[in-house]
PDB file of C-alpha atoms in Angstrom:
ATOM      1  CA  UNK A   1     -61.124 -29.766 -20.766  1.00 71.00           C
ATOM      2  CA  UNK A   2     -59.118 -32.504 -19.149  1.00 80.00           C
ATOM      3  CA  UNK A   3     -57.909 -32.552 -15.567  1.00 88.00           C
ATOM      4  CA  UNK A   4     -56.785 -34.995 -12.894  1.00 93.00           C
ATOM      5  CA  UNK A   5     -57.267 -34.716  -9.140  1.00 96.00           C
ATOM      6  CA  UNK A   6     -55.317 -36.905  -6.789  1.00 97.00           C
ATOM      7  CA  UNK A   7     -57.228 -36.800  -3.592  1.00 96.00           C
ATOM      8  CA  UNK A   8     -54.323 -37.319  -1.187  1.00 95.00           C
ATOM      9  CA  UNK A   9     -50.979 -35.599  -1.368  1.00 95.00           C
ATOM     10  CA  UNK A  10     -49.457 -38.005   1.181  1.00 97.00           C
ATOM     11  CA  UNK A  11     -50.412 -41.557   2.098  1.00 98.00           C
ATOM     12  CA  UNK A  12     -48.674 -43.519   4.877  1.00 98.00           C
ATOM     13  CA  UNK A  13     -49.112 -47.240   5.332  1.00 97.00           C
ATOM     14  CA  UNK A  14     -47.400 -50.110   7.213  1.00 97.00           C
ATOM     15  CA  UNK A  15     -45.537 -52.768   5.337  1.00 97.00           C
ATOM     16  CA  UNK A  16     -47.849 -55.623   4.487  1.00 97.00           C
ATOM     17  CA  UNK A  17     -51.078 -53.573   4.604  1.00 97.00           C
ATOM     18  CA  UNK A  18     -53.165 -52.535   1.579  1.00 98.00           C
ATOM     19  CA  UNK A  19     -52.435 -49.435  -0.455  1.00 98.00           C
ATOM     20  CA  UNK A  20     -55.132 -47.139  -1.914  1.00 98.00           C
ATOM     21  CA  UNK A  21     -54.214 -44.053  -3.909  1.00 98.00           C
ATOM     22  CA  UNK A  22     -57.211 -42.114  -5.155  1.00 98.00           C
ATOM     23  CA  UNK A  23     -57.628 -40.409  -8.472  1.00 97.00           C
ATOM     24  CA  UNK A  24     -60.510 -38.659 -10.169  1.00 96.00           C
ATOM     25  CA  UNK A  25     -60.404 -37.349 -13.704  1.00 93.00           C
ATOM     26  CA  UNK A  26     -62.338 -35.065 -15.995  1.00 89.00           C
ATOM     27  CA  UNK A  27     -62.360 -35.607 -19.726  1.00 79.00           C
ATOM     28  CA  UNK A  28     -64.759 -34.680 -22.482  1.00 70.00           C
ATOM     29  CA  UNK A  29     -64.290 -37.805 -24.569  1.00 71.00           C
ATOM     30  CA  UNK A  30     -62.888 -41.259 -24.031  1.00 74.00           C
ATOM     31  CA  UNK A  31     -59.743 -40.867 -22.007  1.00 83.00           C
ATOM     32  CA  UNK A  32     -56.779 -43.092 -21.571  1.00 86.00           C
ATOM     33  CA  UNK A  33     -55.587 -43.229 -18.027  1.00 91.00           C
ATOM     34  CA  UNK A  34     -52.206 -44.090 -16.578  1.00 93.00           C
ATOM     35  CA  UNK A  35     -50.410 -44.413 -13.328  1.00 97.00           C
ATOM     36  CA  UNK A  36     -46.672 -43.563 -13.279  1.00 96.00           C
ATOM     37  CA  UNK A  37     -44.367 -43.990 -10.342  1.00 96.00           C
ATOM     38  CA  UNK A  38     -41.280 -41.879  -9.600  1.00 94.00           C
ATOM     39  CA  UNK A  39     -38.704 -43.099  -7.110  1.00 91.00           C
ATOM     40  CA  UNK A  40     -36.349 -40.504  -5.562  1.00 84.00           C
ATOM     41  CA  UNK A  41     -33.948 -39.078  -8.199  1.00 77.00           C
ATOM     42  CA  UNK A  42     -35.259 -41.514 -10.775  1.00 82.00           C
ATOM     43  CA  UNK A  43     -37.296 -41.136 -13.950  1.00 85.00           C
ATOM     44  CA  UNK A  44     -41.011 -41.799 -14.339  1.00 92.00           C
ATOM     45  CA  UNK A  45     -41.932 -45.425 -14.784  1.00 93.00           C
ATOM     46  CA  UNK A  46     -45.232 -46.638 -16.162  1.00 93.00           C
ATOM     47  CA  UNK A  47     -47.137 -48.788 -13.640  1.00 96.00           C
ATOM     48  CA  UNK A  48     -50.231 -49.500 -15.665  1.00 94.00           C
ATOM     49  CA  UNK A  49     -52.616 -48.023 -18.272  1.00 90.00           C
ATOM     50  CA  UNK A  50     -56.246 -48.127 -19.219  1.00 89.00           C
ATOM     51  CA  UNK A  51     -57.153 -47.717 -22.888  1.00 78.00           C
ATOM     52  CA  UNK A  52     -60.844 -48.709 -23.112  1.00 74.00           C
ATOM     53  CA  UNK A  53     -60.329 -52.440 -22.839  1.00 72.00           C
ATOM     54  CA  UNK A  54     -60.926 -54.202 -19.473  1.00 82.00           C
ATOM     55  CA  UNK A  55     -61.885 -51.831 -16.703  1.00 88.00           C
ATOM     56  CA  UNK A  56     -59.684 -53.612 -14.165  1.00 93.00           C
ATOM     57  CA  UNK A  57     -56.093 -53.118 -15.153  1.00 93.00           C
ATOM     58  CA  UNK A  58     -53.188 -55.020 -13.712  1.00 95.00           C
ATOM     59  CA  UNK A  59     -49.751 -53.483 -13.686  1.00 94.00           C
ATOM     60  CA  UNK A  60     -46.254 -54.176 -12.506  1.00 94.00           C
ATOM     61  CA  UNK A  61     -45.219 -54.952  -8.942  1.00 94.00           C
ATOM     62  CA  UNK A  62     -48.680 -56.137  -7.910  1.00 96.00           C
ATOM     63  CA  UNK A  63     -50.483 -52.883  -8.517  1.00 97.00           C
ATOM     64  CA  UNK A  64     -53.852 -52.628 -10.158  1.00 97.00           C
ATOM     65  CA  UNK A  65     -56.430 -49.994 -10.857  1.00 97.00           C
ATOM     66  CA  UNK A  66     -60.119 -49.956 -11.751  1.00 94.00           C
ATOM     67  CA  UNK A  67     -61.663 -47.566 -14.205  1.00 92.00           C
ATOM     68  CA  UNK A  68     -65.118 -46.458 -13.074  1.00 92.00           C
ATOM     69  CA  UNK A  69     -66.739 -44.225 -15.611  1.00 89.00           C
ATOM     70  CA  UNK A  70     -69.769 -43.489 -13.518  1.00 90.00           C
ATOM     71  CA  UNK A  71     -67.542 -42.176 -10.717  1.00 92.00           C
ATOM     72  CA  UNK A  72     -64.872 -40.754 -13.065  1.00 92.00           C
ATOM     73  CA  UNK A  73     -62.321 -42.537 -10.896  1.00 95.00           C
ATOM     74  CA  UNK A  74     -59.195 -44.525 -11.475  1.00 96.00           C
ATOM     75  CA  UNK A  75     -57.934 -45.527  -8.065  1.00 97.00           C
ATOM     76  CA  UNK A  76     -54.684 -47.456  -7.610  1.00 98.00           C
ATOM     77  CA  UNK A  77     -54.500 -50.376  -5.197  1.00 98.00           C
ATOM     78  CA  UNK A  78     -52.075 -52.988  -4.005  1.00 98.00           C
ATOM     79  CA  UNK A  79     -53.025 -55.745  -1.523  1.00 97.00           C
ATOM     80  CA  UNK A  80     -49.808 -55.642   0.483  1.00 97.00           C
ATOM     81  CA  UNK A  81     -47.319 -52.787   0.616  1.00 97.00           C
ATOM     82  CA  UNK A  82     -43.596 -53.327   0.411  1.00 96.00           C
ATOM     83  CA  UNK A  83     -40.902 -50.985   1.572  1.00 96.00           C
ATOM     84  CA  UNK A  84     -39.714 -50.577  -1.982  1.00 95.00           C
ATOM     85  CA  UNK A  85     -43.122 -49.121  -2.952  1.00 97.00           C
ATOM     86  CA  UNK A  86     -42.221 -45.843  -1.189  1.00 96.00           C
ATOM     87  CA  UNK A  87     -42.256 -43.286  -3.983  1.00 96.00           C
ATOM     88  CA  UNK A  88     -44.383 -40.601  -5.619  1.00 96.00           C
ATOM     89  CA  UNK A  89     -47.284 -41.776  -7.765  1.00 97.00           C
ATOM     90  CA  UNK A  90     -48.872 -39.780 -10.570  1.00 97.00           C
ATOM     91  CA  UNK A  91     -52.277 -40.304 -12.052  1.00 97.00           C
ATOM     92  CA  UNK A  92     -52.342 -39.236 -15.665  1.00 94.00           C
ATOM     93  CA  UNK A  93     -55.015 -38.650 -18.301  1.00 90.00           C
ATOM     94  CA  UNK A  94     -54.646 -38.387 -22.055  1.00 85.00           C
ATOM     95  CA  UNK A  95     -57.348 -37.923 -24.620  1.00 74.00           C
ATOM     96  CA  UNK A  96     -56.074 -37.860 -28.191  1.00 69.00           C
ATOM     97  CA  UNK A  97     -59.566 -37.063 -29.558  1.00 65.00           C
ATOM     98  CA  UNK A  98     -59.512 -33.894 -27.436  1.00 64.00           C
ATOM     99  CA  UNK A  99     -55.956 -32.859 -28.020  1.00 65.00           C
ATOM    100  CA  UNK A 100     -55.836 -33.255 -31.802  1.00 66.00           C
ATOM    101  CA  UNK A 101     -54.830 -36.873 -32.144  1.00 65.00           C
ATOM    102  CA  UNK A 102     -51.686 -37.003 -30.030  1.00 70.00           C
ATOM    103  CA  UNK A 103     -51.122 -38.108 -26.514  1.00 75.00           C
ATOM    104  CA  UNK A 104     -50.590 -35.009 -24.464  1.00 83.00           C
ATOM    105  CA  UNK A 105     -50.378 -36.234 -20.908  1.00 89.00           C
ATOM    106  CA  UNK A 106     -52.119 -34.277 -18.155  1.00 90.00           C
ATOM    107  CA  UNK A 107     -50.630 -35.114 -14.763  1.00 94.00           C
ATOM    108  CA  UNK A 108     -52.157 -35.040 -11.312  1.00 95.00           C
ATOM    109  CA  UNK A 109     -50.267 -33.318  -8.500  1.00 94.00           C
ATOM    110  CA  UNK A 110     -48.927 -36.622  -7.211  1.00 95.00           C
ATOM    111  CA  UNK A 111     -49.297 -38.696  -4.070  1.00 97.00           C
ATOM    112  CA  UNK A 112     -46.297 -39.424  -1.967  1.00 96.00           C
ATOM    113  CA  UNK A 113     -46.488 -42.925  -0.512  1.00 97.00           C
ATOM    114  CA  UNK A 114     -44.586 -43.719   2.651  1.00 97.00           C
ATOM    115  CA  UNK A 115     -44.258 -47.311   3.854  1.00 97.00           C
ATOM    116  CA  UNK A 116     -43.334 -47.982   7.470  1.00 96.00           C
ATOM    117  CA  UNK A 117     -41.819 -51.180   8.882  1.00 94.00           C
TER     118      UNK A 117
ATOM    119  CA  UNK B   1     -32.887 -51.964 -25.531  1.00 56.00           C
ATOM    120  CA  UNK B   2     -31.699 -48.487 -24.572  1.00 82.00           C
ATOM    121  CA  UNK B   3     -34.213 -46.135 -23.022  1.00 92.00           C
ATOM    122  CA  UNK B   4     -34.639 -42.449 -23.430  1.00 95.00           C
ATOM    123  CA  UNK B   5     -31.484 -40.561 -22.473  1.00 95.00           C
ATOM    124  CA  UNK B   6     -31.064 -36.949 -21.500  1.00 96.00           C
ATOM    125  CA  UNK B   7     -28.049 -34.737 -21.066  1.00 96.00           C
ATOM    126  CA  UNK B   8     -26.749 -33.141 -19.011  1.00 97.00           C
ATOM    127  CA  UNK B   9     -28.214 -34.784 -15.941  1.00 95.00           C
ATOM    128  CA  UNK B  10     -27.616 -31.589 -13.957  1.00 96.00           C
ATOM    129  CA  UNK B  11     -27.009 -28.021 -15.092  1.00 97.00           C
ATOM    130  CA  UNK B  12     -26.253 -24.983 -12.945  1.00 97.00           C
ATOM    131  CA  UNK B  13     -26.287 -21.673 -14.741  1.00 97.00           C
ATOM    132  CA  UNK B  14     -26.392 -17.982 -13.987  1.00 97.00           C
ATOM    133  CA  UNK B  15     -29.435 -15.886 -14.611  1.00 97.00           C
ATOM    134  CA  UNK B  16     -29.411 -14.451 -18.093  1.00 97.00           C
ATOM    135  CA  UNK B  17     -27.387 -17.264 -19.689  1.00 98.00           C
ATOM    136  CA  UNK B  18     -28.661 -19.578 -22.411  1.00 98.00           C
ATOM    137  CA  UNK B  19     -28.880 -23.314 -21.865  1.00 98.00           C
ATOM    138  CA  UNK B  20     -29.421 -26.305 -24.181  1.00 98.00           C
ATOM    139  CA  UNK B  21     -30.936 -29.582 -22.984  1.00 98.00           C
ATOM    140  CA  UNK B  22     -30.683 -32.655 -25.089  1.00 97.00           C
ATOM    141  CA  UNK B  23     -32.965 -35.699 -25.500  1.00 97.00           C
ATOM    142  CA  UNK B  24     -32.218 -38.972 -27.284  1.00 96.00           C
ATOM    143  CA  UNK B  25     -35.488 -40.904 -27.745  1.00 95.00           C
ATOM    144  CA  UNK B  26     -35.807 -44.650 -28.003  1.00 94.00           C
ATOM    145  CA  UNK B  27     -34.772 -45.801 -31.446  1.00 92.00           C
ATOM    146  CA  UNK B  28     -37.776 -46.049 -33.798  1.00 88.00           C
ATOM    147  CA  UNK B  29     -39.999 -43.738 -31.684  1.00 90.00           C
ATOM    148  CA  UNK B  30     -41.428 -41.025 -33.894  1.00 88.00           C
ATOM    149  CA  UNK B  31     -43.213 -39.027 -31.185  1.00 89.00           C
ATOM    150  CA  UNK B  32     -41.234 -36.990 -28.686  1.00 92.00           C
ATOM    151  CA  UNK B  33     -42.504 -34.859 -25.739  1.00 93.00           C
ATOM    152  CA  UNK B  34     -40.937 -32.387 -23.364  1.00 95.00           C
ATOM    153  CA  UNK B  35     -42.373 -31.848 -19.905  1.00 95.00           C
ATOM    154  CA  UNK B  36     -41.234 -29.778 -16.964  1.00 96.00           C
ATOM    155  CA  UNK B  37     -41.472 -30.742 -13.308  1.00 93.00           C
ATOM    156  CA  UNK B  38     -41.222 -27.942 -10.818  1.00 92.00           C
ATOM    157  CA  UNK B  39     -42.225 -27.483  -7.172  1.00 83.00           C
ATOM    158  CA  UNK B  40     -44.876 -24.925  -7.776  1.00 75.00           C
ATOM    159  CA  UNK B  41     -46.398 -26.242 -11.026  1.00 78.00           C
ATOM    160  CA  UNK B  42     -46.059 -30.011 -10.818  1.00 86.00           C
ATOM    161  CA  UNK B  43     -45.586 -31.833 -14.111  1.00 91.00           C
ATOM    162  CA  UNK B  44     -46.602 -29.826 -17.169  1.00 92.00           C
ATOM    163  CA  UNK B  45     -46.507 -30.416 -20.899  1.00 91.00           C
ATOM    164  CA  UNK B  46     -44.210 -28.175 -22.929  1.00 93.00           C
ATOM    165  CA  UNK B  47     -44.064 -29.328 -26.546  1.00 92.00           C
ATOM    166  CA  UNK B  48     -44.720 -32.326 -28.768  1.00 89.00           C
ATOM    167  CA  UNK B  49     -42.892 -33.486 -31.879  1.00 89.00           C
ATOM    168  CA  UNK B  50     -44.077 -35.923 -34.532  1.00 85.00           C
ATOM    169  CA  UNK B  51     -41.058 -36.579 -36.668  1.00 84.00           C
ATOM    170  CA  UNK B  52     -39.291 -33.262 -37.015  1.00 85.00           C
ATOM    171  CA  UNK B  53     -42.348 -31.081 -36.828  1.00 84.00           C
ATOM    172  CA  UNK B  54     -43.935 -29.615 -33.730  1.00 80.00           C
ATOM    173  CA  UNK B  55     -47.728 -29.517 -34.065  1.00 76.00           C
ATOM    174  CA  UNK B  56     -48.195 -28.364 -30.524  1.00 79.00           C
ATOM    175  CA  UNK B  57     -45.974 -25.798 -28.839  1.00 82.00           C
ATOM    176  CA  UNK B  58     -48.758 -24.555 -26.603  1.00 83.00           C
ATOM    177  CA  UNK B  59     -47.035 -25.524 -23.373  1.00 89.00           C
ATOM    178  CA  UNK B  60     -43.893 -23.430 -23.890  1.00 93.00           C
ATOM    179  CA  UNK B  61     -44.075 -20.853 -21.094  1.00 92.00           C
ATOM    180  CA  UNK B  62     -42.513 -17.920 -22.977  1.00 93.00           C
ATOM    181  CA  UNK B  63     -40.730 -17.037 -26.219  1.00 94.00           C
ATOM    182  CA  UNK B  64     -37.444 -17.630 -24.423  1.00 97.00           C
ATOM    183  CA  UNK B  65     -38.147 -21.338 -24.781  1.00 97.00           C
ATOM    184  CA  UNK B  66     -37.681 -23.140 -28.106  1.00 95.00           C
ATOM    185  CA  UNK B  67     -37.120 -26.651 -29.239  1.00 95.00           C
ATOM    186  CA  UNK B  68     -36.073 -28.484 -32.374  1.00 94.00           C
ATOM    187  CA  UNK B  69     -35.723 -32.015 -33.524  1.00 93.00           C
ATOM    188  CA  UNK B  70     -33.491 -33.139 -36.343  1.00 88.00           C
ATOM    189  CA  UNK B  71     -33.479 -36.374 -38.310  1.00 86.00           C
ATOM    190  CA  UNK B  72     -36.577 -37.521 -36.537  1.00 83.00           C
ATOM    191  CA  UNK B  73     -34.386 -38.393 -33.526  1.00 92.00           C
ATOM    192  CA  UNK B  74     -32.478 -36.144 -31.150  1.00 95.00           C
ATOM    193  CA  UNK B  75     -34.263 -33.082 -29.747  1.00 96.00           C
ATOM    194  CA  UNK B  76     -32.834 -29.993 -28.146  1.00 97.00           C
ATOM    195  CA  UNK B  77     -34.735 -27.725 -25.790  1.00 97.00           C
ATOM    196  CA  UNK B  78     -33.161 -24.237 -25.569  1.00 97.00           C
ATOM    197  CA  UNK B  79     -33.876 -21.678 -22.858  1.00 98.00           C
ATOM    198  CA  UNK B  80     -32.560 -18.205 -23.609  1.00 98.00           C
ATOM    199  CA  UNK B  81     -31.838 -15.614 -21.009  1.00 98.00           C
ATOM    200  CA  UNK B  82     -32.624 -17.982 -18.156  1.00 97.00           C
ATOM    201  CA  UNK B  83     -34.590 -16.783 -15.144  1.00 97.00           C
ATOM    202  CA  UNK B  84     -34.722 -18.256 -11.655  1.00 96.00           C
ATOM    203  CA  UNK B  85     -38.281 -19.424 -12.261  1.00 94.00           C
ATOM    204  CA  UNK B  86     -36.913 -21.688 -15.043  1.00 96.00           C
ATOM    205  CA  UNK B  87     -35.309 -23.877 -12.361  1.00 96.00           C
ATOM    206  CA  UNK B  88     -36.943 -27.303 -12.640  1.00 96.00           C
ATOM    207  CA  UNK B  89     -36.467 -30.847 -13.855  1.00 95.00           C
ATOM    208  CA  UNK B  90     -36.938 -31.070 -17.651  1.00 97.00           C
ATOM    209  CA  UNK B  91     -38.215 -34.420 -18.737  1.00 96.00           C
ATOM    210  CA  UNK B  92     -38.276 -35.907 -22.204  1.00 96.00           C
ATOM    211  CA  UNK B  93     -40.488 -38.802 -23.280  1.00 95.00           C
ATOM    212  CA  UNK B  94     -40.927 -40.753 -26.454  1.00 93.00           C
ATOM    213  CA  UNK B  95     -43.547 -43.082 -27.875  1.00 89.00           C
ATOM    214  CA  UNK B  96     -43.984 -45.199 -30.937  1.00 85.00           C
ATOM    215  CA  UNK B  97     -46.039 -42.636 -32.703  1.00 74.00           C
ATOM    216  CA  UNK B  98     -49.231 -40.821 -33.417  1.00 62.00           C
ATOM    217  CA  UNK B  99     -52.593 -42.409 -32.747  1.00 58.00           C
ATOM    218  CA  UNK B 100     -55.014 -43.841 -30.326  1.00 55.00           C
ATOM    219  CA  UNK B 101     -54.651 -47.036 -28.376  1.00 58.00           C
ATOM    220  CA  UNK B 102     -52.195 -49.640 -27.373  1.00 58.00           C
ATOM    221  CA  UNK B 103     -48.484 -49.366 -27.667  1.00 56.00           C
ATOM    222  CA  UNK B 104     -48.621 -46.026 -29.466  1.00 62.00           C
ATOM    223  CA  UNK B 105     -49.934 -44.341 -26.350  1.00 74.00           C
ATOM    224  CA  UNK B 106     -47.266 -45.381 -23.907  1.00 84.00           C
ATOM    225  CA  UNK B 107     -44.734 -42.659 -23.282  1.00 90.00           C
ATOM    226  CA  UNK B 108     -41.334 -43.706 -21.948  1.00 92.00           C
ATOM    227  CA  UNK B 109     -39.549 -41.080 -19.909  1.00 94.00           C
ATOM    228  CA  UNK B 110     -35.891 -40.214 -19.600  1.00 94.00           C
ATOM    229  CA  UNK B 111     -34.200 -39.509 -16.227  1.00 93.00           C
ATOM    230  CA  UNK B 112     -34.522 -35.744 -16.714  1.00 94.00           C
ATOM    231  CA  UNK B 113     -32.212 -32.730 -16.592  1.00 96.00           C
ATOM    232  CA  UNK B 114     -32.171 -30.858 -13.351  1.00 95.00           C
ATOM    233  CA  UNK B 115     -31.700 -27.195 -14.111  1.00 97.00           C
ATOM    234  CA  UNK B 116     -30.782 -24.660 -11.454  1.00 97.00           C
ATOM    235  CA  UNK B 117     -30.632 -21.022 -12.285  1.00 97.00           C
ATOM    236  CA  UNK B 118     -28.747 -18.909  -9.786  1.00 96.00           C
TER     237      UNK B 118
END
């Protein structure tokens, strides 16, 4: 079975400090992993994705994530937070080999990031 | 180009009424997905279309929910005899198609339809 656990429901940082949003996954096969961001009253936007190429994935707006198979983790980081980063972040797993060849997304519960001046 | 669009953006209905939610995927995308985002359940998969067929309806919460897709493009999610627990944001996503890896995997989401059942 597939599942995603986001370890923090809320994270609060000061502007200019690093961001770490933690995610652990469970998957039977070779998963694809994604981070999506949702700003208030906006749709989901893809930040980055891992699909079995490089384990360190760079995304938009300075975010990156590292796939660690031994730890079943896919944590999201950013060196310096900006006020505009305040949003909800979702870690997502998909495993087409498990779900019959299509990309059914399994979402984590989300982490709400607050950025203070 | 144009993204995924959904209509209406907001819908308020009375318990027991039927509602229809519409999704227009990105042109050329053959795969279409419906998800639901609610306070109690988070984001959950409802149904997947490849072309006009729906190989996986496993996420539909009850037989009051149905969906169809015509012409390999527009999809409609219908909820019959709405209940208060149906209140949620219904999200549609599309992707290039069926398969593993690369651009085929990325799902692009619409802004959602916020449904409130009174």
